[in-house]
XYZ file of N, CA, C and O in Angstrom:
540
model
N -13.085 -3.399 -15.246
C -12.342 -4.436 -14.914
C -13.435 -3.974 -12.476
O -12.760 -3.120 -12.222
N -14.096 -5.164 -12.187
C -14.004 -4.965 -11.546
C -12.909 -5.612 -10.160
O -13.318 -6.838 -9.295
N -12.786 -4.930 -9.274
C -12.355 -5.138 -7.967
C -12.356 -5.814 -7.287
O -11.379 -6.929 -7.349
N -12.793 -5.904 -7.357
C -12.318 -5.703 -5.192
C -13.910 -7.489 -5.803
O -12.918 -8.764 -6.007
N -13.808 -7.728 -7.785
C -14.689 -8.703 -8.570
C -13.232 -10.073 -7.460
O -14.230 -10.627 -7.686
N -12.681 -9.513 -8.709
C -11.018 -10.258 -8.637
C -10.233 -10.936 -7.298
O -9.697 -12.040 -7.182
N -10.839 -10.035 -6.515
C -10.301 -9.875 -5.288
C -10.516 -11.841 -4.696
O -10.162 -11.854 -4.257
N -12.455 -10.692 -5.022
C -12.575 -12.448 -3.829
C -13.026 -13.481 -4.858
O -13.196 -14.384 -4.155
N -13.076 -13.531 -5.941
C -12.741 -14.885 -6.876
C -11.313 -15.092 -7.007
O -11.102 -16.917 -7.163
N -10.519 -14.581 -5.722
C -8.347 -14.997 -5.815
C -8.070 -15.042 -7.529
O -7.397 -16.416 -7.711
N -8.603 -14.619 -8.416
C -7.726 -14.569 -9.689
C -6.743 -14.037 -9.420
O -5.653 -14.709 -10.102
N -6.351 -12.902 -8.993
C -5.100 -13.286 -8.659
C -5.155 -12.851 -7.232
O -5.720 -12.504 -6.115
N -2.915 -12.421 -6.663
C -2.729 -12.436 -5.923
C -2.692 -11.047 -4.851
O -2.550 -10.622 -6.087
N -1.783 -10.985 -3.291
C -1.789 -9.115 -3.473
C -1.160 -7.797 -4.521
O -0.470 -7.940 -4.620
N 0.490 -9.558 -4.766
C 1.407 -9.255 -5.502
C 0.774 -8.411 -6.678
O 0.547 -7.947 -7.280
N 0.054 -9.617 -7.022
C -0.428 -9.535 -9.080
C -1.400 -8.768 -8.910
O -1.058 -7.433 -10.154
N -2.092 -8.183 -7.912
C -3.369 -7.450 -7.908
C -2.527 -5.933 -8.138
O -3.232 -6.048 -8.622
N -2.123 -6.523 -7.428
C -0.858 -5.162 -7.157
C -0.573 -4.313 -8.230
O -0.337 -2.758 -9.009
N 0.119 -4.811 -9.315
C 1.105 -4.692 -9.960
C 0.211 -4.465 -11.058
O 0.313 -3.251 -12.226
N -1.404 -4.651 -11.707
C -2.266 -3.642 -12.334
C -3.015 -3.024 -11.411
O -3.605 -2.041 -12.589
N -2.315 -2.443 -10.371
C -2.656 -1.250 -10.423
C -2.352 -0.101 -10.528
O -1.344 -0.313 -10.898
N -2.251 1.495 -11.878
C -1.560 2.211 -11.967
C -1.690 3.856 -11.208
O -2.388 3.871 -10.605
N -0.378 3.986 -10.992
C -0.633 5.586 -10.625
C -0.811 6.238 -11.348
O -1.355 6.317 -12.352
N -1.473 7.629 -10.778
C -2.612 8.260 -10.841
C -2.373 9.508 -10.225
O -1.165 9.831 -9.564
N -3.209 10.526 -10.229
C -3.474 11.638 -9.732
C -3.692 11.399 -8.166
O -4.989 10.685 -8.141
N -4.410 12.725 -7.308
C -4.379 12.178 -6.457
C -6.174 12.225 -6.445
O -6.804 11.482 -5.867
N -6.336 12.958 -7.609
C -8.476 13.722 -7.382
C -8.249 12.131 -8.099
O -9.768 11.537 -7.484
N -8.132 11.735 -9.580
C -8.400 10.022 -9.372
C -8.634 9.224 -8.880
O -9.039 8.551 -8.167
N -7.364 9.263 -8.066
C -7.490 8.120 -7.382
C -8.198 7.574 -5.889
O -8.699 7.163 -5.665
N -9.289 9.050 -5.375
C -9.527 8.872 -5.060
C -10.920 9.190 -5.730
O -12.449 8.219 -4.022
N -11.281 9.343 -6.493
C -12.822 8.749 -7.128
C -12.660 6.916 -7.194
O -13.995 6.100 -7.331
N -11.906 5.943 -6.809
C -11.930 4.912 -6.643
C -12.342 3.982 -5.683
O -12.093 4.568 -4.047
N -13.346 4.190 -6.312
C -14.683 3.528 -4.373
C -14.409 2.346 -3.598
O -14.372 2.322 -2.221
N -13.111 1.416 -4.423
C -12.296 0.242 -3.439
C -11.345 1.195 -2.296
O -10.664 1.373 -3.307
N -11.567 1.314 -1.164
C -10.456 1.989 -0.121
C -10.254 0.611 1.029
O -11.156 -0.370 0.854
N -9.219 0.687 1.235
C -8.476 -0.302 1.802
C -9.324 -0.765 2.515
O -9.441 -2.096 2.727
N -10.141 0.000 3.371
C -11.481 -0.814 4.623
C -11.753 -1.217 4.992
O -12.727 -2.028 4.949
N -12.768 -1.395 2.635
C -13.635 -2.533 2.499
C -12.696 -3.655 2.425
O -13.065 -4.870 1.881
N -11.220 -3.641 2.044
C -11.021 -5.620 2.239
C -10.399 -5.666 3.467
O -10.080 -6.921 3.228
N -11.284 -5.494 4.645
C -11.193 -5.932 5.365
C -11.830 -7.047 5.585
O -12.072 -7.911 6.686
N -13.474 -6.477 5.010
C -14.161 -7.361 5.126
C -14.779 -8.750 4.333
O -15.244 -9.735 4.540
N -13.048 -8.808 3.003
C -13.589 -10.160 2.615
C -12.345 -11.050 3.889
O -11.255 -11.090 4.210
N -13.048 -12.451 3.680
C -12.832 -12.997 4.115
C -11.361 -13.823 3.733
O -10.983 -13.423 2.794
N -10.302 -14.027 4.423
C -9.562 -14.905 4.549
C -7.970 -14.138 4.552
O -9.130 -13.093 5.763
N -7.639 -14.722 4.468
C -6.226 -14.107 5.574
C -5.586 -14.031 3.660
O -5.108 -14.868 3.140
N -3.993 -13.197 3.646
C -2.700 -13.514 3.775
C -1.032 -13.566 3.539
O -1.824 -13.319 4.888
N -0.922 -14.749 3.286
C 0.280 -15.253 4.091
C 1.407 -14.258 3.781
O 1.884 -14.094 2.301
N 2.137 -13.471 4.594
C 3.274 -12.833 4.109
C 4.334 -13.313 3.937
O 4.370 -14.698 4.318
N 5.799 -13.186 3.792
C 6.522 -14.552 3.715
C 7.528 -14.919 4.677
O 7.192 -15.530 4.243
N 6.852 -14.436 6.062
C 7.205 -13.819 7.539
C 6.277 -15.007 7.813
O 7.075 -15.870 9.008
N 4.814 -15.264 7.204
C 4.561 -16.504 7.851
C 3.492 -16.085 8.228
O 2.951 -16.397 8.329
N 3.531 -14.744 8.509
C 1.838 -13.374 9.459
C 0.843 -13.689 8.647
O 1.303 -12.895 7.269
N -0.354 -14.634 8.674
C -1.299 -13.548 8.191
C -1.183 -12.362 8.522
O -2.160 -12.114 9.526
N -1.922 -11.762 7.936
C -2.247 -10.928 7.857
C -3.659 -10.171 6.492
O -4.365 -11.091 5.961
N -4.857 -9.601 6.519
C -5.499 -9.182 5.782
C -5.456 -8.328 4.492
O -4.234 -7.973 4.099
N -6.516 -8.628 3.829
C -5.531 -8.526 2.253
C -5.462 -6.839 2.217
O -4.777 -6.162 1.268
N -6.150 -5.523 2.923
C -5.897 -4.221 3.637
C -4.393 -4.115 3.602
O -2.915 -3.671 2.998
N -4.341 -4.588 4.408
C -2.819 -5.468 4.662
C -1.761 -5.699 3.612
O -0.374 -5.207 4.369
N -2.247 -6.516 3.178
C -1.438 -7.686 2.780
C -0.622 -5.745 1.505
O 0.596 -5.616 0.752
N -2.029 -5.050 0.144
C -1.667 -4.450 -0.088
C -0.756 -3.433 0.349
O -0.076 -2.126 -0.965
N -1.298 -2.941 1.214
C -0.266 -2.304 2.015
C 1.362 -1.985 2.884
O 2.667 -1.947 1.743
N 1.508 -3.620 2.404
C 2.837 -4.471 2.928
C 3.384 -4.557 0.995
O 4.845 -4.148 0.756
N 3.217 -4.837 0.309
C 3.353 -4.598 -1.258
C 3.792 -3.681 -1.927
O 5.229 -2.883 -2.647
N 3.170 -3.032 -0.879
C 3.567 -1.289 -1.756
C 4.807 -0.679 -0.380
O 5.698 0.371 -1.711
N 4.569 -1.315 0.182
C 5.993 -0.740 1.079
C 7.316 -1.500 0.195
O 8.195 -0.534 -0.412
N 7.058 -2.902 -0.222
C 8.093 -3.235 -0.761
C 8.170 -3.375 -1.860
O 9.380 -2.750 -2.746
N 7.312 -2.903 -2.904
C 7.841 -2.188 -4.353
C 8.237 0.267 -4.115
O 8.767 -0.472 -4.380
N 7.881 0.468 -2.653
C 8.577 1.446 -2.812
C 9.911 1.186 -2.298
O 11.456 1.976 -2.500
N 10.460 0.343 -1.616
C 11.872 -0.030 -1.311
C 12.608 -0.870 -2.377
O 13.477 -0.718 -2.827
N 11.833 -0.662 -3.557
C 12.796 -1.240 -4.185
C 13.341 -0.200 -5.229
O 13.647 -1.075 -6.324
N 12.910 0.760 -5.286
C 14.168 1.693 -5.844
C 15.123 2.359 -4.810
O 15.290 2.815 -5.282
N 14.975 1.571 -3.617
C 16.814 2.160 -2.759
C 17.467 1.465 -3.658
O 17.729 0.294 -3.711
N 18.810 1.313 -3.462
C 19.915 0.920 -3.406
C 20.711 0.968 -2.533
O 22.028 1.669 -2.318
N 20.407 0.835 -1.251
C 21.179 0.341 -0.045
C 21.619 -1.136 0.202
O 20.987 -2.566 -0.841
N 22.390 -1.027 0.272
C 22.837 -2.974 0.554
C 22.234 -3.451 1.536
O 22.196 -4.682 1.705
N 21.773 -2.883 2.599
C 21.375 -3.769 3.803
C 20.327 -2.721 3.607
O 19.508 -0.882 4.453
N 19.023 -3.936 3.608
C 17.945 -2.989 3.000
C 16.845 -3.691 4.570
O 16.626 -4.413 5.399
N 15.867 -2.705 4.256
C 14.562 -2.642 5.481
C 14.296 -4.725 5.747
O 14.197 -4.758 4.409
N 14.012 -4.746 7.498
C 13.865 -6.211 7.684
C 13.292 -6.289 7.936
O 12.084 -5.054 7.296
N 12.085 -7.585 7.344
C 10.683 -7.867 7.100
C 9.970 -7.384 8.365
O 8.734 -7.568 7.676
N 10.562 -7.646 9.498
C 9.535 -7.252 10.668
C 9.249 -5.761 10.574
O 8.164 -4.796 10.635
N 10.177 -4.862 10.277
C 9.841 -3.570 9.713
C 8.905 -2.651 8.846
O 8.258 -2.537 8.706
N 8.998 -4.232 7.603
C 7.983 -3.837 6.890
C 6.624 -3.968 7.016
O 6.226 -3.561 6.497
N 6.526 -5.108 7.760
C 4.921 -5.821 8.158
C 4.740 -4.112 9.417
O 3.188 -3.765 9.123
N 5.339 -3.638 9.859
C 5.077 -3.024 11.108
C 3.739 -1.682 10.120
O 3.638 -0.993 10.774
N 5.708 -1.506 9.402
C 5.095 0.060 8.614
C 3.823 -0.426 7.586
O 2.890 0.046 7.602
N 3.103 -1.491 7.803
C 1.975 -1.488 6.458
C 0.826 -2.330 7.381
O -0.319 -1.454 6.433
N 1.118 -2.553 8.347
C 0.729 -2.357 9.239
C -0.178 -0.961 10.155
O -1.385 -0.667 9.955
N 0.681 -0.468 10.238
C 0.732 0.594 11.172
C -0.094 1.859 8.787
O -1.135 2.835 10.106
N 0.236 1.878 7.910
C -0.149 1.977 7.325
C -1.877 2.196 7.390
O -2.489 2.601 6.797
N -2.584 1.015 6.842
C -3.484 0.349 6.954
C -3.979 1.560 8.470
O -5.607 1.233 7.931
N -3.895 1.204 8.992
C -4.291 1.893 10.419
C -4.390 3.436 10.236
O -5.233 3.702 10.646
N -4.007 3.784 9.917
C -3.567 5.726 9.574
C -4.822 5.307 8.173
O -5.317 6.775 8.833
N -4.813 4.294 6.805
C -5.160 5.942 6.289
C -6.095 4.500 5.986
O -6.322 4.477 4.015
N -7.469 3.869 6.300
C -7.955 3.404 6.195
C -9.153 3.509 4.497
O -9.313 2.453 4.107
N -8.761 5.695 4.584
C -10.096 5.666 3.392
C -9.233 6.091 2.147
O -9.500 6.462 1.501
N -7.637 5.254 1.841
C -7.221 5.461 0.537
C -7.951 4.870 -0.385
O -8.082 3.131 0.577
N -8.110 4.811 -1.118
C -8.252 3.751 -2.048
C -7.007 2.567 -2.973
O -5.558 3.119 -2.435
N -6.939 1.418 -3.185
C -6.208 1.191 -4.063
C -5.493 1.593 -4.864
O -4.175 0.779 -4.944
N -5.833 2.812 -5.385
C -5.005 3.146 -6.418
C -4.349 4.184 -5.342
O -3.246 4.903 -6.342
N -3.855 4.689 -4.444
C -4.034 5.973 -3.728
C -2.424 4.661 -3.217
O -0.942 5.573 -3.386
N -2.115 3.936 -3.659
C -1.176 3.500 -3.069
C 0.581 3.325 -4.286
O 1.237 4.142 -3.995
N -0.167 2.884 -4.959
C 0.932 3.001 -6.704
C 1.090 4.264 -6.447
O 2.293 4.724 -7.138
N -0.356 5.154 -6.437
C -0.010 6.917 -6.395
C 1.153 7.211 -5.585
O 2.050 8.264 -5.872
N 0.975 7.393 -4.299
C 1.937 6.951 -3.118
C 2.963 7.031 -3.914
O 4.328 7.616 -3.915
N 2.874 5.985 -4.031
C 4.821 5.079 -4.485
C 5.467 5.879 -5.596
O 6.585 7.027 -5.630
N 4.914 6.251 -6.905
C 5.284 7.566 -7.510
C 5.511 9.492 -7.556
O 5.975 9.176 -7.327
N 4.720 9.290 -6.450
C 4.960 10.471 -5.728
C 6.091 10.758 -4.775
O 7.014 11.868 -4.893
N 6.488 9.325 -3.777
C 7.674 9.691 -3.270
C 8.937 8.902 -3.945
O 9.963 9.995 -3.881
N 8.654 8.668 -5.580
C 9.754 7.982 -5.693
C 9.910 9.427 -6.503
O 11.154 9.808 -7.091
N 9.281 10.537 -7.738
C 9.497 11.223 -7.922
C 9.452 12.861 -6.566
O 9.711 13.666 -7.770
N 9.690 12.744 -6.231
C 9.650 13.741 -4.841
C 8.881 14.924 -4.858
O 8.536 15.458 -4.603
N 7.443 14.307 -5.399
C 6.635 15.388 -5.299
C 5.622 14.705 -3.824
O 3.273 15.049 -4.466
N 5.075 14.979 -2.862
C 4.951 14.593 -2.243
C 4.504 15.474 -1.523
O 4.994 16.205 -0.373
N 3.425 15.818 -1.920
C 2.437 17.062 -1.404
C 2.243 16.845 0.695
O 2.262 15.888 0.978
N 2.260 18.375 1.116
C 1.999 18.126 2.109
C 0.692 18.818 2.544
O -0.753 18.633 1.730
N 0.004 19.945 3.322
C -1.386 20.267 3.308
C -1.592 21.183 2.178
O -0.975 22.580 1.616
N -2.486 20.754 1.078
C -2.781 21.460 0.172
C -4.814 21.797 -0.105
O -5.618 21.463 0.347
N -5.117 23.540 0.462
C -6.876 22.931 0.765
C -7.324 22.345 1.912
O -7.998 22.463 2.334
N -6.692 22.591 3.237
C -6.264 22.448 4.151
C -6.761 20.529 4.579
O -7.380 20.033 5.229
N -6.237 20.388 3.294
C -6.493 18.882 3.733
C -5.007 18.474 3.811
O -4.403 18.155 2.590
N -4.395 17.255 4.397
C -3.592 16.508 3.813
C -3.962 15.385 2.953
O -4.842 14.450 3.113
N -2.867 15.485 1.836
C -2.822 14.362 0.359
C -2.273 13.302 1.316
O -2.958 11.723 1.227
N -0.579 13.257 0.779
C 0.051 12.084 1.707
C 0.851 12.625 1.927
O 1.648 13.416 2.492
N 1.191 12.152 3.285
C 2.199 12.064 4.003
C 3.872 11.625 3.740
O 2.962 9.848 5.408
N 4.153 11.170 4.473
C 5.470 10.216 4.406
C 6.382 10.712 5.590
O 6.698 11.096 6.178
N 5.975 9.630 6.809
C 6.702 9.739 7.838
C 8.372 9.676 8.419
O 8.958 10.310 8.390
N 8.595 8.306 7.813
C 9.938 7.695 7.820
C 10.087 7.262 6.280
O 9.041 6.107 6.052
N 10.963 7.171 5.842
C 11.098 7.050 5.022
C 12.759 6.003 5.281
O 12.657 4.887 4.476
N 12.653 6.457 5.471
C 13.986 5.517 6.264
C 14.191 4.664 7.972
O 14.745 5.766 7.901
N 13.823 4.088 8.113
C 13.634 3.310 9.531
C 14.230 2.201 9.799
O 13.482 1.128 9.407
N 14.274 2.072 11.079
C 14.861 1.042 11.841
C 13.942 0.431 13.292
O 14.747 1.453 13.678
N 13.594 -0.345 12.838
C 12.719 -1.045 14.213
C 13.716 -1.812 15.422
O 12.632 -1.736 16.309
N 14.100 -2.987 14.274
C 13.999 -3.141 15.077
C 16.504 -3.481 15.062
O 17.164 -2.734 14.957
N 16.351 -3.851 16.619
C 17.672 -3.408 16.845
C 18.088 -4.128 18.223
O 17.471 -4.400 19.104
């Protein structure tokens, strides 16, 4: 599967494309050549449920955050603005993550295997799992 061609051809929307990705190891995810920053080069935008238009990279981060939050069993879920803020921040802080890093990150958070610093490199770091920006 040529990932970038699938995006460029509009064969898949962001959610459908994300579902094609699979969690793997950090080392394997790093080998994936398609990085979040590469998705900024794709013309056009993706419309989020709020109506806001974002880049493909931000939209995949948004879907990743929604995937992570789908594991929460709470009455009051994170509001849309907070999801978008976290996705935007995630995209800005980790532009060199590959598209496979996203489902791998979710898998590691859910299974409580989020590593900190190993061999002098920060692999994955979750700053806030449950925040409320809207007050």
